[in-house]
Tab-separated table of C-alpha atoms in Angstrom:
chain	number	residue	atom	x	y	z
A	1	MET	CA	-25.568	136.092	23.425
A	2	HIS	CA	-26.138	139.272	25.622
A	3	ILE	CA	-25.138	142.576	24.034
A	4	GLU	CA	-24.497	145.416	26.373
A	5	VAL	CA	-24.252	149.101	24.761
A	6	HIS	CA	-22.507	151.616	26.935
A	7	THR	CA	-24.879	154.231	25.535
A	8	HIS	CA	-24.036	156.995	27.945
A	9	ALA	CA	-20.107	156.647	27.276
A	10	LEU	CA	-20.869	156.527	23.548
A	11	LEU	CA	-22.890	159.763	23.663
A	12	ASP	CA	-19.757	161.153	25.669
A	13	GLU	CA	-17.582	160.181	22.774
A	14	LEU	CA	-19.957	161.797	20.336
A	15	HIS	CA	-19.842	165.110	22.139
A	16	LYS	CA	-16.024	165.079	22.357
A	17	LEU	CA	-15.928	164.256	18.575
A	18	ALA	CA	-18.237	167.185	18.071
A	19	SER	CA	-15.796	169.559	19.943
A	20	PHE	CA	-13.355	169.185	17.027
A	21	SER	CA	-14.990	171.949	15.237
A	22	ALA	CA	-14.245	175.204	13.255
A	23	CYS	CA	-17.287	176.678	14.684
A	24	PRO	CA	-16.557	178.910	17.621
A	25	GLU	CA	-18.317	178.385	20.731
A	26	PRO	CA	-20.988	178.651	21.977
A	27	VAL	CA	-22.678	177.812	18.744
A	28	PRO	CA	-23.971	174.244	18.847
A	29	ALA	CA	-22.639	173.488	15.308
A	30	VAL	CA	-20.049	171.466	13.911
A	31	THR	CA	-17.813	172.289	10.907
A	32	ARG	CA	-15.177	169.812	10.188
A	33	VAL	CA	-13.709	169.790	6.605
A	34	VAL	CA	-11.318	167.367	5.309
A	35	PHE	CA	-7.585	167.776	5.875
A	36	THR	CA	-8.292	170.752	8.026
A	37	ARG	CA	-6.715	171.142	11.537
A	38	GLU	CA	-9.990	170.063	13.005
A	39	ASP	CA	-10.096	166.994	10.869
A	40	GLN	CA	-6.698	166.013	11.698
A	41	GLU	CA	-7.464	166.484	15.537
A	42	ALA	CA	-10.555	164.480	15.313
A	43	ARG	CA	-8.690	161.747	13.315
A	44	THR	CA	-5.782	161.531	16.004
A	45	TRP	CA	-8.389	161.195	18.826
A	46	LEU	CA	-10.467	158.486	16.911
A	47	THR	CA	-7.264	156.595	16.318
A	48	GLU	CA	-6.574	156.677	19.938
A	49	ARG	CA	-10.202	155.380	20.768
A	50	PHE	CA	-9.654	152.511	18.301
A	51	GLU	CA	-6.335	151.488	19.860
A	52	ALA	CA	-7.702	151.710	23.319
A	53	ALA	CA	-10.216	148.905	22.230
A	54	GLY	CA	-7.403	146.819	21.113
A	55	LEU	CA	-7.667	147.313	17.315
A	56	ALA	CA	-4.912	147.414	15.032
A	57	VAL	CA	-4.966	150.910	13.007
A	58	ARG	CA	-3.748	151.563	9.468
A	59	ALA	CA	-4.414	154.572	7.142
A	60	ASP	CA	-4.362	154.436	3.316
A	61	ALA	CA	-2.617	156.959	1.084
A	62	ILE	CA	-5.678	159.288	1.066
A	63	GLY	CA	-6.804	158.878	4.762
A	64	ASN	CA	-9.140	156.071	4.737
A	65	THR	CA	-8.497	154.458	8.149
A	66	PHE	CA	-9.154	150.819	9.125
A	67	ALA	CA	-9.476	149.733	12.741
A	68	ARG	CA	-9.124	145.685	12.755
A	69	TRP	CA	-10.383	143.497	15.416
A	70	ALA	CA	-8.893	140.211	14.731
A	71	PRO	CA	-8.779	138.317	18.033
A	72	PRO	CA	-6.936	134.894	18.738
A	73	GLY	CA	-9.329	132.261	17.396
A	74	CYS	CA	-10.364	134.131	14.141
A	75	ASP	CA	-8.915	133.315	10.741
A	76	ALA	CA	-6.865	136.533	10.286
A	77	THR	CA	-6.751	135.643	6.576
A	78	ALA	CA	-10.274	135.549	5.653
A	79	PRO	CA	-12.108	138.311	4.101
A	80	ALA	CA	-13.244	140.636	6.808
A	81	ILE	CA	-16.710	141.952	7.595
A	82	GLY	CA	-16.769	145.888	7.804
A	83	THR	CA	-18.586	148.557	9.398
A	84	GLY	CA	-18.043	152.416	9.576
A	85	SER	CA	-18.932	155.833	8.115
A	86	HIS	CA	-17.241	159.469	7.783
A	87	ALA	CA	-16.480	161.940	10.297
A	88	ASP	CA	-16.141	165.081	8.201
A	89	ALA	CA	-18.871	167.479	8.412
A	90	ILE	CA	-20.396	170.327	6.147
A	91	PRO	CA	-20.262	173.786	7.744
A	92	HIS	CA	-22.733	174.298	10.756
A	93	ALA	CA	-23.860	170.683	10.647
A	94	GLY	CA	-24.853	168.288	13.501
A	95	MET	CA	-23.041	165.879	15.544
A	96	TYR	CA	-24.698	162.724	14.272
A	97	ASP	CA	-24.271	162.368	10.702
A	98	GLY	CA	-21.545	159.965	9.810
A	99	THR	CA	-20.156	159.853	13.536
A	100	VAL	CA	-22.639	157.404	14.608
A	101	GLY	CA	-21.714	154.914	12.107
A	102	VAL	CA	-17.776	155.515	13.154
A	103	LEU	CA	-18.319	155.475	17.053
A	104	GLY	CA	-21.326	153.455	16.981
A	105	GLY	CA	-19.328	150.743	14.780
A	106	LEU	CA	-16.467	150.951	17.617
A	107	GLU	CA	-18.975	150.705	20.302
A	108	ALA	CA	-20.793	147.455	18.541
A	109	VAL	CA	-17.328	145.944	18.544
A	110	ARG	CA	-16.376	146.773	22.206
A	111	ALA	CA	-19.976	145.255	22.974
A	112	LEU	CA	-19.169	142.015	21.237
A	113	GLN	CA	-15.702	141.803	23.215
A	114	ARG	CA	-17.756	142.354	26.194
A	115	ALA	CA	-20.016	139.425	25.393
A	116	GLY	CA	-17.041	137.244	24.812
A	117	HIS	CA	-17.825	136.934	21.432
A	118	THR	CA	-14.975	135.583	19.041
A	119	PRO	CA	-15.765	136.178	15.260
A	120	ALA	CA	-14.579	133.496	12.870
A	121	ARG	CA	-13.107	136.415	10.555
A	122	PRO	CA	-11.458	139.933	11.167
A	123	ILE	CA	-14.036	143.007	11.666
A	124	ASP	CA	-13.056	146.455	10.631
A	125	VAL	CA	-14.323	149.707	11.574
A	126	VAL	CA	-13.811	152.026	8.750
A	127	LEU	CA	-13.401	155.701	8.744
A	128	PHE	CA	-13.883	157.090	5.185
A	129	THR	CA	-12.113	160.254	4.115
A	130	SER	CA	-14.200	163.097	2.683
A	131	GLU	CA	-17.686	162.079	2.464
A	132	GLU	CA	-18.989	165.481	2.130
A	133	PRO	CA	-18.237	167.384	-1.008
A	134	THR	CA	-17.540	170.525	0.952
A	135	ARG	CA	-13.866	171.103	-0.009
A	136	PHE	CA	-13.174	169.680	-3.310
A	137	GLY	CA	-16.842	169.525	-4.885
A	138	LEU	CA	-17.188	165.723	-4.975
A	139	GLY	CA	-18.772	163.538	-2.233
A	140	CYS	CA	-17.270	160.307	-1.146
A	141	THR	CA	-13.883	160.650	-2.528
A	142	GLY	CA	-12.608	158.106	-0.042
A	143	SER	CA	-14.968	155.254	-0.742
A	144	ARG	CA	-15.135	156.175	-4.513
A	145	THR	CA	-11.274	155.666	-4.610
A	146	LEU	CA	-11.171	152.688	-2.359
A	147	CYS	CA	-13.871	150.782	-4.512
A	148	GLY	CA	-12.085	152.046	-7.823
A	149	ASN	CA	-14.774	154.381	-8.866
A	150	LEU	CA	-12.460	157.439	-9.126
A	151	ALA	CA	-9.149	157.601	-10.967
A	152	PRO	CA	-6.281	158.381	-8.896
A	153	ASP	CA	-5.082	161.230	-11.356
A	154	THR	CA	-8.686	162.743	-11.269
A	155	LEU	CA	-8.688	162.754	-7.450
A	156	ALA	CA	-5.367	164.131	-7.198
A	157	GLY	CA	-6.153	167.043	-9.410
A	158	LEU	CA	-9.149	168.027	-7.706
A	159	ARG	CA	-8.882	171.550	-6.415
A	160	ASP	CA	-10.464	173.743	-3.550
A	161	GLU	CA	-11.752	177.269	-3.688
A	162	GLN	CA	-8.112	178.270	-2.933
A	163	GLY	CA	-6.572	176.255	-5.600
A	164	VAL	CA	-5.099	173.725	-3.502
A	165	SER	CA	-5.134	170.281	-5.010
A	166	PHE	CA	-6.502	167.139	-3.132
A	167	ASP	CA	-2.978	165.710	-3.693
A	168	GLU	CA	-1.267	168.684	-1.940
A	169	ALA	CA	-4.074	168.866	0.729
A	170	ARG	CA	-3.604	165.081	1.800
A	171	GLN	CA	0.144	165.173	1.692
A	172	SER	CA	0.097	168.366	3.777
A	173	ALA	CA	-2.153	166.223	6.392
A	174	GLY	CA	0.412	163.523	6.525
A	175	PHE	CA	-0.932	161.072	4.235
A	176	SER	CA	1.521	159.766	1.603
A	177	GLY	CA	2.092	156.966	-0.902
A	178	ALA	CA	0.384	156.063	-4.193
A	179	ILE	CA	-3.172	156.949	-4.610
A	180	SER	CA	-3.098	153.918	-7.161
A	181	ASP	CA	-2.699	151.707	-4.265
A	182	VAL	CA	-5.827	152.634	-2.413
A	183	PRO	CA	-8.358	150.454	-4.202
A	184	LEU	CA	-9.199	147.240	-2.405
A	185	PRO	CA	-9.610	143.940	-3.959
A	186	PRO	CA	-13.334	142.426	-3.910
A	187	SER	CA	-12.138	139.786	-1.697
A	188	ALA	CA	-11.136	142.274	1.132
A	189	TYR	CA	-14.485	142.252	2.740
A	190	ALA	CA	-17.328	139.356	2.812
A	191	GLY	CA	-19.692	142.107	3.927
A	192	PHE	CA	-20.268	145.497	5.060
A	193	VAL	CA	-22.924	147.484	7.180
A	194	GLU	CA	-23.182	151.251	7.824
A	195	LEU	CA	-24.993	152.519	10.700
A	196	HIS	CA	-26.536	155.997	10.048
A	197	ILE	CA	-29.257	158.381	11.126
A	198	GLU	CA	-32.243	158.497	8.734
A	199	GLN	CA	-31.906	162.056	7.681
A	200	GLY	CA	-35.626	161.988	7.020
A	201	PRO	CA	-38.794	161.708	9.024
A	202	THR	CA	-40.039	158.395	8.228
A	203	LEU	CA	-39.024	156.146	11.208
A	204	GLU	CA	-39.818	158.733	13.781
A	205	GLN	CA	-43.425	159.395	12.010
A	206	ASP	CA	-44.171	155.709	11.856
A	207	GLY	CA	-42.971	154.953	15.477
A	208	VAL	CA	-40.400	152.434	14.057
A	209	ASP	CA	-37.215	151.594	15.853
A	210	LEU	CA	-34.824	150.908	13.067
A	211	GLY	CA	-34.922	150.890	9.142
A	212	VAL	CA	-33.146	148.096	6.897
A	213	VAL	CA	-32.145	149.876	3.683
A	214	THR	CA	-32.803	148.049	0.678
A	215	ALA	CA	-31.716	150.517	-2.118
A	216	ILE	CA	-29.492	153.681	-2.237
A	217	ALA	CA	-30.342	156.650	-4.733
A	218	ALA	CA	-27.688	158.109	-6.402
A	219	PRO	CA	-27.211	161.763	-7.629
A	220	ALA	CA	-26.537	163.263	-11.199
A	221	ALA	CA	-24.998	166.544	-10.353
A	222	ALA	CA	-24.885	169.371	-13.093
A	223	ARG	CA	-24.420	173.013	-13.449
A	224	PHE	CA	-26.098	175.313	-15.982
A	225	VAL	CA	-24.509	178.416	-17.292
A	226	VAL	CA	-26.993	181.151	-18.491
A	227	GLU	CA	-25.789	183.812	-20.500
A	228	GLY	CA	-28.188	186.647	-21.472
A	229	GLN	CA	-27.825	190.647	-22.094
A	230	GLY	CA	-27.362	193.070	-19.217
A	231	GLY	CA	-28.194	196.432	-19.088
A	232	HIS	CA	-29.731	199.345	-17.033
A	233	ALA	CA	-32.784	198.513	-14.950
A	234	GLY	CA	-34.473	201.693	-16.110
A	235	GLY	CA	-33.345	201.820	-19.475
A	236	VAL	CA	-34.304	198.675	-21.125
A	237	LEU	CA	-37.912	198.023	-21.786
A	238	MET	CA	-39.543	194.635	-21.071
A	239	PRO	CA	-40.030	193.415	-24.575
A	240	ASP	CA	-36.246	194.129	-25.196
A	241	ARG	CA	-34.778	192.081	-22.361
A	242	HIS	CA	-32.729	188.823	-22.239
A	243	ASP	CA	-32.652	188.392	-18.516
A	244	ALA	CA	-30.312	185.520	-17.466
A	245	LEU	CA	-31.902	185.413	-14.013
A	246	CYS	CA	-35.610	184.980	-15.177
A	247	ALA	CA	-34.439	182.094	-17.772
A	248	ALA	CA	-32.600	180.376	-14.695
A	249	ALA	CA	-35.699	180.813	-12.733
A	250	GLU	CA	-37.821	179.267	-15.256
A	251	LEU	CA	-35.563	176.420	-15.523
A	252	THR	CA	-35.486	175.852	-11.826
A	253	LEU	CA	-39.164	175.696	-11.959
A	254	ALA	CA	-39.203	173.512	-14.781
A	255	ILE	CA	-36.868	171.168	-12.864
A	256	GLU	CA	-39.425	171.257	-10.001
A	257	ARG	CA	-42.122	170.298	-12.315
A	258	LEU	CA	-40.453	167.369	-13.883
A	259	ALA	CA	-39.173	165.961	-10.759
A	260	GLN	CA	-42.982	166.016	-9.712
A	261	ALA	CA	-44.283	164.552	-12.544
A	262	SER	CA	-41.837	161.823	-12.828
A	263	PRO	CA	-43.455	158.213	-12.293
A	264	SER	CA	-40.811	157.165	-9.763
A	265	PRO	CA	-41.909	158.369	-6.232
A	266	ASP	CA	-38.338	158.563	-5.125
A	267	CYS	CA	-37.109	160.882	-7.592
A	268	VAL	CA	-36.067	164.234	-6.258
A	269	ALA	CA	-34.507	167.474	-7.773
A	270	THR	CA	-32.970	170.334	-6.224
A	271	VAL	CA	-31.291	173.627	-7.230
A	272	GLY	CA	-29.440	174.495	-4.339
A	273	GLU	CA	-27.124	177.252	-5.691
A	274	LEU	CA	-27.716	180.176	-7.732
A	275	ALA	CA	-25.104	182.893	-8.707
A	276	VAL	CA	-26.474	186.182	-10.276
A	277	HIS	CA	-23.817	188.636	-12.355
A	278	PRO	CA	-23.493	191.502	-11.609
A	279	GLY	CA	-25.562	191.164	-8.503
A	280	ALA	CA	-26.490	194.789	-8.535
A	281	VAL	CA	-30.178	196.198	-7.362
A	282	ASN	CA	-30.483	198.248	-10.637
A	283	SER	CA	-28.782	196.021	-13.247
A	284	ILE	CA	-30.333	193.348	-15.356
A	285	PRO	CA	-28.675	190.133	-14.775
A	286	SER	CA	-26.274	189.217	-17.793
A	287	ARG	CA	-24.953	185.875	-16.240
A	288	THR	CA	-26.474	183.180	-13.916
A	289	GLU	CA	-25.117	179.893	-12.770
A	290	LEU	CA	-27.238	177.149	-10.965
A	291	SER	CA	-26.534	173.677	-9.580
A	292	LEU	CA	-28.717	170.619	-10.032
A	293	ASP	CA	-29.037	167.712	-7.850
A	294	LEU	CA	-31.045	164.903	-9.095
A	295	ARG	CA	-31.676	161.512	-7.232
A	296	ASP	CA	-33.481	158.335	-7.714
A	297	ILE	CA	-33.083	154.672	-7.040
A	298	ASP	CA	-34.318	154.093	-10.565
A	299	HIS	CA	-31.313	154.654	-12.662
A	300	ASP	CA	-33.274	154.661	-15.996
A	301	ASN	CA	-35.977	156.947	-14.589
A	302	ARG	CA	-33.334	159.529	-13.218
A	303	ASP	CA	-31.414	159.738	-16.540
A	304	ALA	CA	-34.785	160.179	-18.282
A	305	VAL	CA	-35.903	163.017	-16.211
A	306	LEU	CA	-32.249	164.564	-16.551
A	307	ALA	CA	-32.697	164.299	-20.425
A	308	ASP	CA	-36.160	165.957	-20.022
A	309	ILE	CA	-34.426	168.946	-17.896
A	310	GLN	CA	-31.656	169.362	-20.709
A	311	GLN	CA	-34.548	169.723	-23.347
A	312	ALA	CA	-36.406	172.179	-20.992
A	313	ALA	CA	-33.041	174.051	-20.919
A	314	ARG	CA	-32.865	174.272	-24.531
A	315	ASP	CA	-36.266	175.278	-24.973
A	316	ILE	CA	-36.196	178.152	-22.512
A	317	ALA	CA	-33.043	179.373	-23.988
A	318	GLN	CA	-34.514	179.562	-27.572
A	319	ARG	CA	-37.670	181.175	-26.200
A	320	ARG	CA	-35.964	183.961	-24.143
A	321	GLY	CA	-32.961	184.494	-26.627
A	322	VAL	CA	-30.201	183.580	-23.982
A	323	THR	CA	-27.599	180.793	-24.191
A	324	MET	CA	-27.878	178.119	-21.656
A	325	LYS	CA	-25.042	175.574	-21.373
A	326	GLY	CA	-25.410	172.460	-19.193
A	327	ARG	CA	-22.643	170.345	-17.984
A	328	VAL	CA	-23.094	167.035	-16.228
A	329	LEU	CA	-20.523	166.800	-13.400
A	330	ASN	CA	-21.279	163.317	-12.353
A	331	ALA	CA	-23.791	160.705	-12.466
A	332	ASP	CA	-23.368	157.891	-10.144
A	333	ALA	CA	-25.410	154.542	-10.321
A	334	PRO	CA	-27.911	153.652	-7.650
A	335	ALA	CA	-27.280	150.680	-5.426
A	336	ARG	CA	-29.265	147.749	-4.185
A	337	CYS	CA	-28.245	146.304	-0.937
A	338	ASP	CA	-27.240	142.761	-0.625
A	339	ALA	CA	-29.895	140.113	0.141
A	340	ALA	CA	-27.691	138.096	2.754
A	341	VAL	CA	-26.966	141.408	4.679
A	342	ILE	CA	-30.534	142.574	4.647
A	343	SER	CA	-31.585	139.294	6.060
A	344	ALA	CA	-28.765	139.522	8.858
A	345	LEU	CA	-30.008	143.045	9.872
A	346	LYS	CA	-33.709	141.904	9.979
A	347	GLN	CA	-32.684	138.809	12.038
A	348	ALA	CA	-30.566	141.102	14.378
A	349	ALA	CA	-33.405	143.498	14.830
A	350	GLN	CA	-35.701	140.883	15.554
A	351	ASP	CA	-33.622	138.957	18.084
A	352	ALA	CA	-32.822	142.188	19.792
A	353	GLY	CA	-36.620	143.025	19.982
A	354	TYR	CA	-36.606	146.176	18.111
A	355	SER	CA	-39.267	147.116	15.579
A	356	HIS	CA	-38.079	147.760	11.907
A	357	ARG	CA	-38.909	148.242	8.380
A	358	THR	CA	-37.512	148.094	5.134
A	359	MET	CA	-36.857	151.493	3.308
A	360	VAL	CA	-34.635	153.109	0.849
A	361	SER	CA	-32.116	155.889	1.314
A	362	ARG	CA	-32.677	158.984	-0.685
A	363	ALA	CA	-29.461	160.415	0.787
A	364	TYR	CA	-26.250	158.566	-0.818
A	365	HIS	CA	-23.612	157.484	1.538
A	366	ASP	CA	-20.280	155.721	1.157
A	367	SER	CA	-22.275	152.727	1.123
A	368	LEU	CA	-23.487	153.469	-2.480
A	369	PHE	CA	-19.854	152.832	-3.652
A	370	MET	CA	-19.164	150.013	-1.386
A	371	ALA	CA	-22.118	148.059	-2.626
A	372	GLY	CA	-20.725	148.139	-6.145
A	373	ARG	CA	-17.669	145.943	-4.851
A	374	PHE	CA	-18.492	144.201	-1.485
A	375	PRO	CA	-21.940	142.846	-0.077
A	376	THR	CA	-23.443	145.913	1.598
A	377	GLY	CA	-26.200	146.931	3.613
A	378	MET	CA	-27.248	150.171	5.888
A	379	LEU	CA	-29.044	150.470	9.231
A	380	PHE	CA	-31.124	153.545	9.853
A	381	ILE	CA	-31.780	154.995	13.227
A	382	PRO	CA	-34.356	157.845	13.503
A	383	CYS	CA	-33.492	161.290	13.901
A	384	ARG	CA	-35.746	163.940	15.494
A	385	ASN	CA	-38.118	165.782	13.062
A	386	GLY	CA	-35.919	164.186	10.290
A	387	VAL	CA	-33.468	166.950	10.722
A	388	SER	CA	-29.986	166.566	9.556
A	389	HIS	CA	-27.059	168.786	8.209
A	390	ARG	CA	-28.254	171.166	10.987
A	391	PRO	CA	-26.986	172.314	14.462
A	392	ASP	CA	-30.047	170.768	15.913
A	393	GLU	CA	-29.788	167.349	14.513
A	394	PHE	CA	-30.572	165.047	17.379
A	395	VAL	CA	-30.859	161.408	18.073
A	396	GLU	CA	-32.650	159.953	20.985
A	397	PRO	CA	-30.266	157.730	23.459
A	398	ASP	CA	-32.737	154.755	23.186
A	399	HIS	CA	-32.613	154.976	19.147
A	400	LEU	CA	-28.719	155.068	19.412
A	401	GLU	CA	-28.809	151.873	21.775
A	402	ALA	CA	-31.006	150.093	19.548
A	403	GLY	CA	-28.882	151.027	16.379
A	404	VAL	CA	-25.743	149.749	18.018
A	405	ALA	CA	-27.021	146.710	19.524
A	406	THR	CA	-28.439	145.716	16.420
A	407	LEU	CA	-25.406	146.709	14.507
A	408	ALA	CA	-23.184	144.488	16.895
A	409	ARG	CA	-25.684	141.348	16.486
A	410	THR	CA	-25.323	141.908	12.683
A	411	LEU	CA	-21.619	141.810	12.877
A	412	ALA	CA	-21.695	138.912	14.912
A	413	LEU	CA	-23.968	136.962	12.360
A	414	LEU	CA	-22.010	138.005	9.223
A	415	SER	CA	-18.712	137.150	10.952
A	416	ALA	CA	-19.712	133.741	11.926
């Protein structure tokens, strides 16, 4: 089967999608937060692109959008094959994260249409709602709910910094109906494949065209609140201090040390947020809050490191005479990709003549939750210098073409 990818047209679409952004021109950055005006404009435009390709489009109660190709000759009642990703973007992000999987998935379907391929079962391009945690503090709310991993009442009650609930926001954006109707049955998909940029440097450094993902790491997210004793920076001698920031700094270094000492090479830990009160140059910090993002593809190891971090927090608090309370916000299970989907991805890459290697995804994606309910795999393409979540995120056109062509062949194999 001859697969022809219209790469330049796809790049034009990616640039157009990037224009739906809250970042003012001429900054080359994308900010597109769920249920904002920019998000709604992007959704409307994507729906038009899906419909122009002859796909039947529906959206569920929280905005997950399904564009189905079920041409004459396929069994429209059979479990579908799905592909797709997300289109929301964190503030000042790039134009390829997530969007390559949405528009690339659409282009893969169009390539199959041009090749005259008729799938034996439907193929869906899925646009997931709110993969990024920017607005409501929890990532992958769309795929979590779709796969039954997030209770409807919990989702509805999530609030943004302005106090607006998820339920209020989704209804204001035009999505109605019962959230309890969102989860799909396990029979909905016979397979799912997400095309994504690597968000790391491995493929580029190794000179490999494609990465076939075998496992997806999952985060444990936690927040620690340190309560010490404030005071005048000149009036309290060092032996008498109970500095909340110094205790938080020691915990941050302990987190780094424990992750580095982990027997799992895929264990990573990040303290990405630090809030200091009262935040004055001549005042001893009395309260500090910090975040923890701890990830691994080894579930047991990740949780063991988390337990060690919690013990370190207790030890530091006792030694420094402060109180330190930690709260685990979520601890998702890592996922293994499906063997049959992995095999199809490898076969498709080989048939298309692209070099490929197996690898793990240290970032987590909607596929993490899809893998818990449906046979799932991921296909990575290189991104320049491994950069992502930044305006200079970039994908070479040849790599984009390789990813879409291989995805198209994979969809053909899985839908046979």
